[in-house]
Short mmCIF file of C-alpha atoms and ligand atoms in Angstrom, two decimals:
data_model
loop_
_atom_site.label_atom_id
_atom_site.label_comp_id
_atom_site.label_asym_id
_atom_site.label_seq_id
_atom_site.Cartn_x
_atom_site.Cartn_y
_atom_site.Cartn_z
CA MET V 1 -59.75 -26.54 -36.66
CA LEU V 2 -59.51 -23.88 -33.91
CA ASN V 3 -57.69 -24.44 -30.62
CA ASN V 4 -59.15 -23.23 -27.31
CA GLN V 5 -57.56 -19.82 -27.89
CA GLY V 6 -59.62 -19.41 -31.03
CA ARG V 7 -56.72 -19.70 -33.45
CA PRO V 8 -56.13 -22.16 -36.26
CA THR V 9 -54.24 -25.12 -34.83
CA GLN V 10 -50.77 -25.89 -36.06
CA PRO V 11 -50.36 -29.64 -35.68
CA ALA V 12 -46.90 -30.80 -34.74
CA ALA V 13 -45.07 -34.06 -35.25
CA SER V 14 -43.85 -36.06 -32.27
CA HIS V 15 -40.08 -35.92 -31.90
CA ASP V 16 -39.94 -39.70 -31.38
CA THR V 17 -42.44 -41.25 -33.76
CA GLY V 18 -43.21 -38.53 -36.27
CA GLU V 19 -46.90 -39.01 -35.44
CA ILE V 20 -48.94 -35.81 -35.89
CA PHE V 21 -50.60 -34.33 -32.79
CA GLU V 22 -52.77 -31.38 -31.94
CA THR V 23 -52.81 -30.14 -28.35
CA PHE V 24 -55.92 -28.76 -26.61
CA THR V 25 -54.27 -25.38 -25.88
CA GLY V 26 -52.43 -24.97 -29.12
CA ASN V 27 -49.22 -24.91 -27.05
CA LYS V 28 -46.44 -27.26 -27.98
CA ALA V 29 -44.38 -27.70 -24.82
CA LEU V 30 -41.89 -24.82 -24.76
CA ASP V 31 -43.49 -23.27 -27.82
CA LEU V 32 -46.39 -21.41 -26.18
CA GLU V 33 -49.27 -19.76 -27.97
CA THR V 34 -49.54 -16.07 -27.18
CA PRO V 35 -52.92 -14.37 -27.48
CA LEU V 36 -52.93 -10.67 -28.35
CA ILE V 37 -52.32 -8.59 -25.25
CA PHE V 38 -55.77 -7.00 -25.68
CA GLU V 39 -57.39 -10.42 -25.56
CA GLN V 40 -55.68 -11.13 -22.23
CA GLY V 41 -56.88 -7.97 -20.47
CA VAL V 42 -59.69 -8.10 -17.90
CA PRO V 43 -61.18 -4.73 -16.87
CA GLY V 44 -60.00 -3.71 -13.40
CA ARG V 45 -57.05 -6.10 -13.16
CA VAL V 46 -53.87 -4.31 -12.06
CA GLY V 47 -50.20 -5.00 -11.54
CA VAL V 48 -49.66 -2.33 -8.91
CA ASP V 49 -52.23 -1.08 -6.39
CA MET V 50 -52.08 2.69 -6.37
CA ALA V 51 -54.16 5.25 -4.52
CA GLU V 52 -56.75 7.19 -6.53
CA PRO V 53 -54.95 10.20 -7.99
CA LYS V 54 -55.93 13.62 -6.68
CA LYS V 55 -58.14 15.64 -8.98
CA VAL V 56 -56.00 18.23 -10.70
CA LYS V 57 -56.97 21.14 -12.88
CA ASN V 58 -56.59 20.28 -16.54
CA ARG V 59 -54.04 22.50 -18.19
CA LEU V 60 -54.23 21.05 -21.68
CA GLY V 61 -56.66 23.68 -22.98
CA GLY V 62 -59.54 21.40 -23.93
CA LEU V 63 -57.38 18.49 -25.00
CA GLU V 64 -58.40 16.36 -22.02
CA ARG V 65 -59.21 12.70 -22.48
CA LYS V 66 -62.87 11.82 -22.92
CA GLY V 67 -62.53 8.31 -21.50
CA ALA V 68 -60.23 5.35 -21.14
CA ILE V 69 -57.83 4.99 -24.05
CA GLY V 70 -58.24 1.25 -24.29
CA LEU V 71 -55.07 -0.13 -22.76
CA PRO V 72 -55.50 -3.70 -21.56
CA ASP V 73 -55.70 -4.26 -17.78
CA LEU V 74 -53.15 -6.89 -16.81
CA SER V 75 -51.32 -8.28 -13.79
CA GLU V 76 -47.55 -8.12 -13.52
CA PRO V 77 -46.94 -11.83 -14.24
CA GLN V 78 -49.21 -11.59 -17.30
CA VAL V 79 -47.17 -8.73 -18.70
CA LEU V 80 -43.90 -10.53 -18.04
CA ARG V 81 -45.08 -13.80 -19.54
CA HIS V 82 -46.49 -12.05 -22.58
CA PHE V 83 -43.23 -10.42 -23.54
CA VAL V 84 -41.04 -13.35 -22.55
CA ARG V 85 -43.16 -15.67 -24.71
CA LEU V 86 -43.03 -13.27 -27.64
CA SER V 87 -39.26 -12.97 -27.29
CA ARG V 88 -38.95 -16.76 -27.44
CA GLN V 89 -40.86 -16.88 -30.71
CA ASN V 90 -38.51 -14.34 -32.18
CA TYR V 91 -35.15 -15.05 -33.75
CA ALA V 92 -32.31 -12.91 -32.46
CA ILE V 93 -28.58 -12.46 -32.88
CA ASP V 94 -28.32 -13.78 -29.30
CA SER V 95 -30.04 -17.04 -30.26
CA GLY V 96 -28.41 -17.95 -33.55
CA PHE V 97 -26.71 -17.11 -36.84
CA TYR V 98 -28.28 -14.13 -38.59
CA PRO V 99 -26.65 -13.81 -42.02
CA LEU V 100 -28.86 -11.00 -43.26
CA GLY V 101 -26.95 -9.28 -46.07
CA SER V 102 -26.45 -5.51 -45.88
CA CYS V 103 -27.62 -5.51 -42.23
CA THR V 104 -24.40 -6.53 -40.45
CA MET V 105 -26.11 -8.48 -37.70
CA LYS V 106 -23.06 -9.08 -35.58
CA HIS V 107 -22.62 -9.85 -31.91
CA ASN V 108 -23.29 -6.94 -29.55
CA PRO V 109 -20.50 -7.26 -26.94
CA ARG V 110 -21.81 -7.18 -23.35
CA ILE V 111 -19.09 -4.77 -22.26
CA ASN V 112 -20.93 -2.12 -24.30
CA GLU V 113 -24.11 -2.78 -22.33
CA LYS V 114 -22.30 -2.62 -19.03
CA VAL V 115 -20.75 0.75 -19.82
CA ALA V 116 -24.03 2.19 -21.17
CA ARG V 117 -25.70 1.32 -17.87
CA LEU V 118 -23.22 3.18 -15.65
CA ALA V 119 -25.32 5.50 -13.51
CA GLY V 120 -23.38 8.61 -14.53
CA LEU V 121 -24.27 7.93 -18.16
CA GLY V 122 -27.53 6.01 -18.05
CA ASP V 123 -29.32 8.50 -15.77
CA LEU V 124 -28.53 11.69 -17.70
CA HIS V 125 -31.28 13.94 -18.96
CA PRO V 126 -30.86 15.74 -22.29
CA LEU V 127 -32.14 19.02 -20.81
CA GLN V 128 -29.44 19.18 -18.12
CA PRO V 129 -27.26 22.31 -18.35
CA ALA V 130 -24.05 21.70 -20.33
CA SER V 131 -21.93 22.44 -17.24
CA THR V 132 -23.39 19.34 -15.51
CA VAL V 133 -22.81 16.94 -18.44
CA GLN V 134 -19.23 17.74 -19.40
CA GLY V 135 -18.29 14.05 -19.36
CA ALA V 136 -21.12 13.12 -21.72
CA LEU V 137 -20.22 15.94 -24.12
CA GLU V 138 -16.60 14.84 -24.01
CA LEU V 139 -17.74 11.32 -24.88
CA ILE V 140 -19.64 12.60 -27.94
CA ASP V 141 -16.60 14.66 -28.93
CA SER V 142 -14.30 11.71 -28.47
CA LEU V 143 -16.47 9.39 -30.58
CA ALA V 144 -16.70 12.13 -33.23
CA HIS V 145 -12.89 12.36 -33.21
CA TRP V 146 -12.42 8.62 -33.76
CA LEU V 147 -15.07 8.45 -36.50
CA LYS V 148 -13.37 11.33 -38.32
CA THR V 149 -9.97 9.69 -37.86
CA ILE V 150 -11.15 6.30 -39.10
CA THR V 151 -12.78 7.80 -42.20
CA GLY V 152 -10.18 10.52 -42.84
CA MET V 153 -12.88 13.19 -42.98
CA PRO V 154 -12.62 16.68 -41.44
CA ALA V 155 -16.15 17.15 -40.03
CA ILE V 156 -19.05 15.15 -38.64
CA ALA V 157 -22.75 15.50 -37.78
CA MET V 158 -23.58 13.25 -34.83
CA SER V 159 -27.33 13.76 -34.48
CA PRO V 160 -28.85 11.60 -37.30
CA ALA V 161 -30.74 8.70 -35.76
CA ALA V 162 -30.08 5.95 -38.33
CA GLY V 163 -28.55 5.28 -41.72
CA ALA V 164 -31.51 6.58 -43.72
CA HIS V 165 -31.66 9.66 -41.48
CA GLY V 166 -27.93 10.15 -42.12
CA GLU V 167 -28.56 10.04 -45.85
CA LEU V 168 -31.20 12.72 -45.37
CA CYS V 169 -28.64 14.79 -43.46
CA GLY V 170 -25.99 14.38 -46.18
CA VAL V 171 -28.32 15.22 -49.06
CA MET V 172 -29.76 18.21 -47.18
CA ALA V 173 -26.18 19.46 -46.72
CA ILE V 174 -25.56 18.95 -50.46
CA ARG V 175 -28.73 20.88 -51.25
CA ALA V 176 -27.81 23.70 -48.87
CA ALA V 177 -24.34 23.91 -50.46
CA HIS V 178 -25.81 24.28 -53.96
CA GLU V 179 -28.35 26.81 -52.75
CA ALA V 180 -25.60 28.86 -51.07
CA LYS V 181 -24.04 29.14 -54.55
CA GLY V 182 -27.40 30.20 -55.96
CA GLU V 183 -27.79 26.93 -57.85
CA ALA V 184 -30.94 24.83 -58.08
CA ARG V 185 -29.70 21.53 -59.46
CA GLN V 186 -32.32 18.90 -60.19
CA ARG V 187 -30.88 15.43 -60.55
CA ILE V 188 -29.09 12.93 -58.32
CA LEU V 189 -27.48 9.89 -59.91
CA VAL V 190 -28.00 6.59 -58.11
CA PRO V 191 -26.75 3.21 -59.34
CA GLU V 192 -29.35 0.51 -59.99
CA SER V 193 -27.84 -1.69 -57.28
CA ALA V 194 -28.42 0.96 -54.55
CA HIS V 195 -30.15 0.29 -51.25
CA GLY V 196 -33.75 1.55 -51.49
CA THR V 197 -33.08 4.31 -48.98
CA ASN V 198 -30.76 6.11 -51.45
CA PRO V 199 -33.32 6.96 -54.15
CA ALA V 200 -35.94 7.52 -51.43
CA THR V 201 -33.71 10.12 -49.75
CA ALA V 202 -32.92 11.92 -52.99
CA ALA V 203 -36.64 12.04 -53.85
CA LEU V 204 -37.57 13.27 -50.37
CA CYS V 205 -35.14 16.16 -50.83
CA GLY V 206 -36.91 17.11 -54.06
CA TYR V 207 -34.42 15.63 -56.51
CA LYS V 208 -35.14 13.62 -59.62
CA VAL V 209 -33.53 10.20 -59.25
CA ASP V 210 -31.59 9.13 -62.33
CA ALA V 211 -30.59 5.43 -62.21
CA VAL V 212 -27.17 4.39 -63.52
CA PRO V 213 -26.96 0.79 -64.79
CA ALA V 214 -24.49 -1.76 -63.44
CA ARG V 215 -21.77 -3.37 -65.56
CA ALA V 216 -21.53 -7.12 -66.04
CA ASP V 217 -18.93 -7.20 -63.23
CA GLY V 218 -21.39 -5.73 -60.69
CA ARG V 219 -19.83 -2.24 -60.52
CA MET V 220 -21.41 0.99 -61.72
CA ASP V 221 -21.20 1.50 -65.50
CA LEU V 222 -18.71 4.38 -65.86
CA ASP V 223 -19.64 5.19 -69.46
CA ALA V 224 -23.33 5.46 -68.62
CA PHE V 225 -22.38 7.56 -65.58
CA ALA V 226 -20.29 9.96 -67.70
CA GLU V 227 -23.15 10.34 -70.16
CA LYS V 228 -25.61 11.29 -67.43
CA LEU V 229 -23.35 13.90 -65.78
CA GLY V 230 -24.28 17.50 -66.49
CA PRO V 231 -24.67 20.94 -64.93
CA ASP V 232 -28.05 20.02 -63.39
CA VAL V 233 -26.61 17.06 -61.45
CA ALA V 234 -26.42 17.81 -57.71
CA GLY V 235 -24.43 14.69 -56.92
CA VAL V 236 -24.10 10.93 -56.93
CA MET V 237 -25.11 8.50 -54.17
CA LEU V 238 -22.89 5.44 -54.31
CA THR V 239 -22.49 2.59 -51.83
CA ASN V 240 -18.98 1.29 -51.27
CA PRO V 241 -18.50 -1.61 -50.94
CA ASN V 242 -21.65 -1.82 -53.02
CA THR V 243 -24.70 -3.97 -52.35
CA CYS V 244 -23.29 -6.72 -54.58
CA GLY V 245 -20.55 -7.06 -51.93
CA LEU V 246 -17.95 -5.59 -54.30
CA PHE V 247 -15.49 -2.72 -53.99
CA GLU V 248 -16.14 0.01 -56.57
CA ASN V 249 -12.66 0.01 -58.14
CA ASP V 250 -13.19 3.27 -60.03
CA ILE V 251 -14.31 5.18 -56.97
CA ARG V 252 -11.59 7.88 -57.18
CA LYS V 253 -12.43 8.50 -60.80
CA ILE V 254 -16.15 8.68 -59.98
CA ALA V 255 -15.41 11.30 -57.30
CA ASP V 256 -13.30 13.37 -59.72
CA MET V 257 -15.96 13.17 -62.43
CA VAL V 258 -18.76 14.37 -60.16
CA HIS V 259 -16.59 17.14 -58.69
CA GLU V 260 -15.68 18.32 -62.19
CA ILE V 261 -19.29 19.20 -62.94
CA GLY V 262 -19.68 20.91 -59.54
CA GLY V 263 -21.59 18.04 -57.90
CA TYR V 264 -20.98 16.25 -54.61
CA PHE V 265 -20.21 12.62 -53.80
CA TYR V 266 -22.51 11.00 -51.23
CA CYS V 267 -21.13 7.63 -50.18
CA ASP V 268 -23.49 5.20 -48.45
CA GLY V 269 -21.17 3.88 -45.75
CA ALA V 270 -23.47 1.25 -44.29
CA ASN V 271 -20.96 -1.39 -45.36
CA LEU V 272 -18.00 0.19 -43.52
CA ASN V 273 -17.56 -3.15 -41.73
CA ALA V 274 -15.74 -4.38 -44.84
CA ILE V 275 -13.15 -1.62 -45.10
CA LEU V 276 -12.68 -0.48 -41.52
CA GLY V 277 -9.03 0.43 -40.97
CA GLN V 278 -8.15 -0.64 -44.54
CA VAL V 279 -9.11 2.41 -46.59
CA ARG V 280 -10.26 5.91 -45.61
CA PRO V 281 -13.29 7.29 -47.46
CA GLY V 282 -11.72 10.76 -47.11
CA ASP V 283 -8.91 9.59 -49.42
CA LEU V 284 -11.45 8.49 -52.01
CA GLY V 285 -12.98 11.93 -52.59
CA VAL V 286 -16.15 11.41 -50.55
CA ASP V 287 -18.12 14.54 -49.51
CA ALA V 288 -20.62 12.94 -47.14
CA MET V 289 -21.02 9.45 -45.73
CA HIS V 290 -23.20 8.01 -43.01
CA ILE V 291 -21.83 5.46 -40.61
CA ASN V 292 -24.30 2.99 -39.11
CA LEU V 293 -23.11 2.61 -35.52
CA HIS V 294 -25.66 -0.22 -35.23
CA LYS V 295 -23.88 -2.12 -37.96
CA THR V 296 -20.14 -1.48 -38.02
CA PHE V 297 -19.83 -0.52 -34.36
CA SER V 298 -21.96 -3.32 -32.94
CA THR V 299 -24.78 -1.38 -31.26
CA PRO V 300 -28.03 -3.43 -31.12
CA HIS V 301 -30.54 -3.22 -33.96
CA GLY V 302 -33.27 -5.17 -35.67
CA GLY V 303 -35.79 -4.74 -32.86
CA GLY V 304 -33.05 -4.62 -30.22
CA GLY V 305 -32.41 -0.93 -30.10
CA PRO V 306 -32.45 2.36 -31.95
CA GLY V 307 -29.90 3.02 -34.66
CA ALA V 308 -27.43 5.87 -34.92
CA GLY V 309 -26.18 7.32 -38.20
CA PRO V 310 -23.48 9.97 -37.75
CA VAL V 311 -22.45 11.58 -41.06
CA VAL V 312 -18.87 12.54 -41.87
CA LEU V 313 -18.54 15.59 -44.11
CA SER V 314 -15.89 17.10 -46.38
CA GLU V 315 -14.52 20.64 -45.95
CA ALA V 316 -16.98 21.77 -48.66
CA LEU V 317 -20.08 20.51 -46.85
CA ALA V 318 -18.99 21.06 -43.21
CA PRO V 319 -20.48 24.58 -42.87
CA PHE V 320 -23.96 23.22 -43.65
CA ALA V 321 -23.95 20.52 -40.94
CA PRO V 322 -27.03 20.37 -38.70
CA VAL V 323 -27.23 21.76 -35.17
CA PRO V 324 -26.86 20.99 -32.33
CA TYR V 325 -23.21 19.98 -32.15
CA VAL V 326 -20.57 19.76 -29.46
CA ARG V 327 -17.56 22.04 -29.52
CA HIS V 328 -14.62 22.50 -27.20
CA GLY V 329 -14.62 26.13 -26.04
CA GLU V 330 -12.82 28.23 -23.44
CA ASN V 331 -14.99 26.94 -20.61
CA GLY V 332 -14.96 23.29 -21.58
CA PHE V 333 -17.41 21.52 -23.87
CA GLU V 334 -20.34 23.53 -25.13
CA LEU V 335 -23.30 22.96 -27.40
CA ILE V 336 -23.96 25.02 -30.50
CA GLU V 337 -27.74 24.88 -30.58
CA HIS V 338 -28.89 27.39 -33.20
CA ALA V 339 -28.17 28.11 -36.84
CA GLU V 340 -26.52 31.44 -36.12
CA GLY V 341 -23.03 32.84 -35.48
CA GLU V 342 -20.42 30.23 -36.45
CA ALA V 343 -23.30 27.87 -37.46
CA GLU V 344 -25.15 30.40 -39.61
CA LYS V 345 -24.93 28.25 -42.75
CA SER V 346 -26.29 25.16 -40.94
CA PHE V 347 -29.35 23.73 -42.66
CA GLY V 348 -31.01 23.46 -39.25
CA ARG V 349 -31.99 20.75 -36.82
CA MET V 350 -32.87 17.12 -37.55
CA LYS V 351 -33.61 15.83 -34.09
CA THR V 352 -34.76 17.16 -30.74
CA PHE V 353 -31.50 16.48 -28.92
CA HIS V 354 -27.93 15.53 -29.73
CA GLY V 355 -28.33 12.06 -31.17
CA GLN V 356 -28.62 8.54 -29.74
CA MET V 357 -26.47 8.96 -26.63
CA GLY V 358 -26.86 5.33 -25.54
CA MET V 359 -25.53 4.19 -28.91
CA PHE V 360 -22.61 6.64 -28.76
CA ILE V 361 -21.53 5.10 -25.47
CA ARG V 362 -21.75 1.56 -26.83
CA ALA V 363 -19.91 2.43 -30.05
CA LEU V 364 -17.06 4.13 -28.19
CA ALA V 365 -16.82 1.19 -25.76
CA TYR V 366 -16.58 -1.11 -28.79
CA MET V 367 -13.82 0.98 -30.40
CA GLN V 368 -11.79 1.30 -27.23
CA SER V 369 -12.09 -2.36 -26.32
CA HIS V 370 -10.82 -3.32 -29.79
CA GLY V 371 -8.03 -0.78 -30.23
CA SER V 372 -6.65 0.07 -33.65
CA ASP V 373 -5.35 -3.43 -34.35
CA GLY V 374 -8.70 -4.94 -33.39
CA LEU V 375 -10.62 -2.52 -35.58
CA CYS V 376 -8.46 -3.43 -38.59
CA GLN V 377 -9.01 -7.13 -37.88
CA ILE V 378 -12.79 -6.62 -37.98
CA ALA V 379 -12.71 -5.89 -41.70
CA GLU V 380 -10.19 -8.67 -42.37
CA ASP V 381 -12.30 -11.29 -40.57
CA ALA V 382 -15.60 -10.05 -42.05
CA VAL V 383 -14.17 -10.42 -45.56
CA LEU V 384 -12.57 -13.77 -44.75
CA ASN V 385 -15.84 -15.18 -43.37
CA ALA V 386 -17.85 -14.02 -46.40
CA ASN V 387 -15.36 -15.62 -48.76
CA TYR V 388 -15.39 -18.83 -46.69
CA ILE V 389 -19.13 -19.06 -47.36
CA ARG V 390 -18.72 -18.10 -51.02
CA VAL V 391 -16.18 -20.86 -51.60
CA GLY V 392 -18.15 -23.32 -49.45
CA LEU V 393 -21.19 -22.98 -51.70
CA ASN V 394 -19.96 -21.97 -55.14
CA ASP V 395 -20.00 -25.47 -56.61
CA MET V 396 -23.75 -25.66 -55.82
CA LEU V 397 -24.91 -22.04 -56.10
CA HIS V 398 -23.95 -19.66 -58.87
CA SER V 399 -22.16 -16.37 -58.06
CA PRO V 400 -23.19 -13.72 -60.58
CA PHE V 401 -19.81 -11.98 -60.28
CA ASP V 402 -16.36 -13.53 -60.43
CA GLY V 403 -13.67 -13.28 -57.84
CA ILE V 404 -13.24 -12.42 -54.21
CA CYS V 405 -16.11 -10.60 -52.49
CA MET V 406 -15.95 -8.12 -49.64
CA HIS V 407 -18.08 -8.64 -46.51
CA GLU V 408 -21.01 -10.43 -48.13
CA ALA V 409 -21.36 -13.32 -50.57
CA LEU V 410 -23.93 -12.95 -53.34
CA PHE V 411 -25.60 -15.77 -55.27
CA ASP V 412 -28.36 -15.84 -57.88
CA ASP V 413 -31.06 -18.49 -58.36
CA SER V 414 -29.80 -19.91 -61.68
CA SER V 415 -28.70 -23.13 -59.93
CA LEU V 416 -32.33 -23.72 -58.87
CA LYS V 417 -33.54 -23.60 -62.48
CA GLY V 418 -35.72 -26.59 -63.32
CA THR V 419 -36.30 -27.53 -59.66
CA GLU V 420 -39.44 -25.39 -59.10
CA VAL V 421 -37.83 -24.41 -55.78
CA THR V 422 -37.43 -20.63 -55.45
CA THR V 423 -35.14 -18.40 -53.41
CA LEU V 424 -38.11 -17.81 -51.07
CA ASP V 425 -38.69 -21.57 -50.59
CA LEU V 426 -35.02 -22.09 -49.78
CA ALA V 427 -35.12 -19.24 -47.23
CA LYS V 428 -38.20 -20.71 -45.55
CA ALA V 429 -36.50 -24.10 -45.31
CA MET V 430 -33.50 -22.41 -43.64
CA ILE V 431 -35.88 -21.30 -40.85
CA ASP V 432 -36.56 -24.97 -40.10
CA GLU V 433 -32.81 -25.56 -39.96
CA GLY V 434 -32.61 -22.92 -37.21
CA PHE V 435 -31.09 -20.07 -39.19
CA HIS V 436 -32.40 -16.61 -39.91
CA PRO V 437 -32.67 -16.52 -43.71
CA MET V 438 -30.22 -14.51 -45.77
CA THR V 439 -31.35 -11.36 -47.56
CA MET V 440 -33.51 -12.38 -50.52
CA TYR V 441 -34.22 -10.76 -53.90
CA PHE V 442 -31.82 -7.89 -53.15
CA PRO V 443 -29.89 -6.36 -54.84
CA LEU V 444 -32.49 -6.10 -57.58
CA VAL V 445 -29.87 -6.35 -60.35
CA VAL V 446 -29.38 -10.06 -59.56
CA HIS V 447 -32.14 -12.58 -60.34
CA GLY V 448 -33.50 -14.34 -57.23
CA ALA V 449 -30.61 -12.88 -55.23
CA MET V 450 -29.35 -14.41 -51.97
CA LEU V 451 -27.10 -11.99 -50.11
CA ILE V 452 -25.25 -13.62 -47.20
CA GLU V 453 -23.32 -11.52 -44.67
CA PRO V 454 -21.82 -13.69 -41.94
CA THR V 455 -19.93 -10.82 -40.19
CA GLU V 456 -16.65 -11.29 -38.36
CA SER V 457 -18.18 -12.45 -35.09
CA GLU V 458 -19.17 -15.95 -36.27
CA SER V 459 -16.96 -18.96 -35.63
CA ARG V 460 -15.82 -21.42 -38.25
CA GLN V 461 -18.10 -24.07 -36.66
CA THR V 462 -21.17 -21.88 -37.23
CA LEU V 463 -20.16 -21.13 -40.81
CA ASP V 464 -19.59 -24.85 -41.46
CA GLN V 465 -23.00 -25.71 -40.03
CA PHE V 466 -24.67 -23.05 -42.18
CA ILE V 467 -22.83 -24.20 -45.31
CA GLY V 468 -23.77 -27.81 -44.48
CA ALA V 469 -27.46 -26.92 -44.11
CA MET V 470 -27.47 -24.97 -47.38
CA ARG V 471 -25.76 -27.85 -49.22
CA HIS V 472 -28.24 -30.34 -47.77
CA LEU V 473 -31.20 -28.23 -48.89
CA LEU V 474 -29.76 -27.56 -52.33
CA THR V 475 -29.25 -31.31 -52.82
CA ARG V 476 -32.84 -31.93 -51.68
CA ALA V 477 -34.10 -29.29 -54.14
CA LYS V 478 -32.12 -30.75 -57.01
CA GLU V 479 -33.48 -34.21 -56.16
CA GLY V 480 -36.96 -32.81 -56.79
CA ASP V 481 -38.47 -32.70 -53.26
CA VAL V 482 -40.57 -29.66 -54.14
CA ALA V 483 -43.37 -30.44 -51.69
CA TYR V 484 -40.96 -30.20 -48.73
CA PHE V 485 -39.89 -26.71 -49.75
CA GLN V 486 -43.33 -25.40 -50.57
CA GLY V 487 -44.57 -26.49 -47.13
CA ALA V 488 -41.66 -24.86 -45.28
CA PRO V 489 -41.30 -23.69 -42.59
CA HIS V 490 -42.66 -26.87 -41.00
CA PHE V 491 -41.50 -26.24 -37.44
CA ALA V 492 -41.84 -22.47 -36.88
CA PRO V 493 -44.58 -21.12 -34.56
CA ARG V 494 -46.38 -19.93 -37.71
CA ARG V 495 -46.22 -21.55 -41.12
CA ARG V 496 -46.00 -19.65 -44.38
CA LEU V 497 -47.67 -16.28 -43.98
CA ASP V 498 -49.35 -14.03 -46.50
CA GLU V 499 -46.54 -11.48 -46.50
CA THR V 500 -48.08 -9.26 -49.16
CA GLY V 501 -51.39 -9.16 -47.29
CA ALA V 502 -49.61 -8.35 -44.04
CA ALA V 503 -47.88 -5.38 -45.68
CA ARG V 504 -50.78 -4.13 -47.78
CA LYS V 505 -53.70 -4.75 -45.42
CA PRO V 506 -52.32 -4.62 -41.88
CA VAL V 507 -54.93 -5.16 -39.15
CA LEU V 508 -54.55 -2.10 -36.96
CA ARG V 509 -57.85 -2.26 -35.12
CA TRP V 510 -58.96 -4.88 -32.62
CA THR V 511 -62.60 -5.07 -31.67
CA PRO V 512 -63.43 -7.18 -28.62
CA PRO V 513 -66.11 -9.80 -29.15
CA GLU V 514 -69.69 -8.60 -28.28
CA GLY V 515 -70.44 -8.75 -24.56
CA GLU V 516 -67.11 -9.99 -23.26
CA GLY V 517 -63.56 -8.80 -22.70
CA ALA V 518 -62.87 -5.11 -22.62
CA SER V 519 -65.54 -2.42 -22.74
CA ASP V 520 -66.48 -0.32 -25.74
CA GLU V 521 -64.09 2.36 -24.61
CA ALA V 522 -61.34 -0.18 -24.88
CA LYS V 523 -61.85 -0.66 -28.56
CA LEU V 524 -58.64 0.29 -30.21
CA SER V 525 -59.03 3.15 -32.55
CA ALA V 526 -56.89 2.88 -35.61
CA ALA V 527 -55.01 6.02 -34.67
CA SER V 528 -52.38 5.29 -37.26
C1 PLP L 1 -28.78 -0.56 -43.61
C2 PLP L 1 -28.49 0.22 -44.83
C3 PLP L 1 -29.02 1.52 -45.00
C4 PLP L 1 -30.02 2.15 -44.06
O1 PLP L 1 -29.62 2.22 -42.73
P1 PLP L 1 -30.72 2.26 -41.55
O2 PLP L 1 -29.91 2.47 -40.33
O3 PLP L 1 -31.42 0.94 -41.59
O4 PLP L 1 -31.66 3.41 -41.84
C5 PLP L 1 -28.65 2.21 -46.14
N1 PLP L 1 -27.84 1.67 -47.05
C6 PLP L 1 -27.32 0.42 -46.93
C7 PLP L 1 -26.40 -0.12 -47.99
C8 PLP L 1 -27.64 -0.34 -45.81
O5 PLP L 1 -27.14 -1.58 -45.69
#
């Protein structure tokens, strides 16, 4: 049945009696249906009344617009309501527990936001002359200093815009270093448990990705690694702690082995949250490592803001770092903008400006408000919380690897065997319990994986509630209530979606119904 907004109705059960109802509008009290913004538009409706613009001479050399570009015409309250309604259908770190493994969805302290909005910082323009933005350049320099100090690395590239972009930066530096020696190495070794961005980065830089298997204890297989090393290996990309939530115990040896054959060690540092202030990657033989400010240093992500992925570099890779970068010169802070002079070996530029300034401010505010003791406690609490969950569930869910984990607890689906309930079903049922599901089916080396990263910012009460919900659902699964799981989520604004269809056949074009709504010109062209 369709509701009056033309969408399939989603009947809901009464809170009191359990009786099933359908409303005329499709709304369910606070849970409001939201039509597409293009369906809401009415030609000629405006939010702000503005005078007709003066005719100006077109200076775009024939690139002028032929007609309207099809934006919906809306009033101000319509726009506000649209986005407020959407935000209420979305799950966020500000609304509940978000234990998404490998993503470090921790609280974003409001002090960071306050500082980032200071007029002297928030109103800067990246094209201002360096002499007018000395404070901002000092801030970048100061953050760079603390990131180098924390990681024990001599150099840093601040401009990469996210973790994956940081990987690209690191591997481009590795490539430039080999090329400077006149070498064209072909292979990069990547463990099977790696985050997908690692092999993708190596391939994008023209390398052949050679996968190294994991050992039964979840670490990289050293013997297989040794066998694959050779003069055509450009380097290894290893995550530490790895995506199984485990510290790679042989990491020093791995670094020595790759250096011995003239290769470089790229460390994926997305999981720095677990080792912050406890161990310095520089002491482990790392040549390049990205730091996700949006994970470890609490800047918003996951739809809440852009990322930032500064990359720390060893002495060997430092000369190849991208421009621009900030330097302290005779006349204060200056920007080295071009790959010439002292930056002549730089592989070039990755980004228009200097990096994600707003994220730099937030990350530095986070560091300074914590101090060194607070930063060390972050890793301690992150690891404690993950192990609290591991121990709270390990009599009902099987851990593929023995012993204490780092910042995330990993389980496989062997305890669900015989129940017909899958990892996916369990995750959907967690939505009904009011939690964002954990990471599912990753890392790939673990069957039906559930990767749970609570982070240090969750209280014991929240962890207990999460553990309680998981135990309740696992009991229900083992009692054979398959129908409940296969119907989940029962209470979300949308039920189970065709996720494969959404990814493979996204609907990018909206055509208004014949004769009503927006004009022909307003038809969205599938520009993408
Ligand atoms: C998040 C993550 C990345 C990628 O970082 P983005 O900022 O999302 O591009 C890479 N590796 C690991 C292990 C990660 O957790």
